[in-house]
């Protein structure tokens, strides 16, 4: 989907607010992220945001806007007060002629309007969805407060450290967050935004009467504790844990489906509560391995430093494809990756996209690299962030059987994708080390000429 056209709405106090709207269905307004919101950069430079918005737009009219002073809205007039936020929100909603809307916002970034508006204007809010995305396991708010003095001396360094503290030091998307912070804020505006998102929600909770869904990352202590506080104060709120919500990601497939199911489900009878969405916690996962062909020879030819430079570009391309297609990275192994997807369709789409990305990169690269990809589906054993079991081992063996630039999939994957428009070419039966019975493998055709 192409980037949606940017439109503008004027608030009663004369401020121009930038927004876009896509899709058809029940109106779903996504509140600004006061820390790093930018409606253009989110769409153009962050595949995780873009993929989430596109999926939401399949069953809703999705509206996203920048608050005053941020992003593409009128500059040099930042005001993060709840009163100004309400003016911004209503300017956009009224401009579109929407009487009632569902609101979606992040508990740690949307500010007080996320709770104050549904409480103060219940006639205009049909549903409230509060997202509490998981932070990386080492996250602690005191770390963010500790680096605030750096802001005025080293703004770019401050933004980069902030992104790493929130998302994790080894998370490539932390630099994307840092860039958005740097292009969205100045030090004074960032200080005001940070103060605006640090508020006690308890006084606002009791007034919320809209059907409320609170989503949080399961197994993430900080997210679970925050979500429980919110749910305890809102009458009838549904608290739903989202499994395998990667740290630092905006949404995943389960978040999208839960949100769409919630806003599109009618009550069983007039006045009855809206039931909570059913979250799929199936153990079945589609597992993807990647491996750089000839990595040992590459290291011998270029030396450690030269090979590492080439492999960093390989890591960037793979992590970009995973982010764009909702994949969860399990581990990076120097010259390869292990990841999983809740959907076989997304796994194969990701594999096709990353092979295309490597082909394009190789056209101009001094040292082109070819990557083999193996895909399998099963019920692996999850321990912490890692996966184990026969289905994982089989995926590694399938990858080893592939050639550079090739995608090999098991028959299980092929059957899951029957009728989905993918082209599979039979590669015969292969004896995989450690497995008694041979396994039938299929090549996924990904080039336009195939």
mmCIF file of C-alpha atoms in Angstrom, residues 68-70 74-79:
data_model
loop_
_atom_site.group_PDB
_atom_site.id
_atom_site.type_symbol
_atom_site.label_atom_id
_atom_site.label_comp_id
_atom_site.label_asym_id
_atom_site.label_seq_id
_atom_site.Cartn_x
_atom_site.Cartn_y
_atom_site.Cartn_z
ATOM 1 C CA UNK A 68 0.322 20.037 17.763
ATOM 2 C CA UNK A 69 4.009 20.910 17.614
ATOM 3 C CA UNK A 70 5.043 17.403 16.507
ATOM 4 C CA UNK A 74 1.876 22.946 12.983
ATOM 5 C CA UNK A 75 5.361 23.429 14.491
ATOM 6 C CA UNK A 76 6.547 25.620 17.344
ATOM 7 C CA UNK A 77 3.318 25.339 19.320
ATOM 8 C CA UNK A 78 3.795 22.189 21.352
ATOM 9 C CA UNK A 79 1.348 21.777 24.200
#
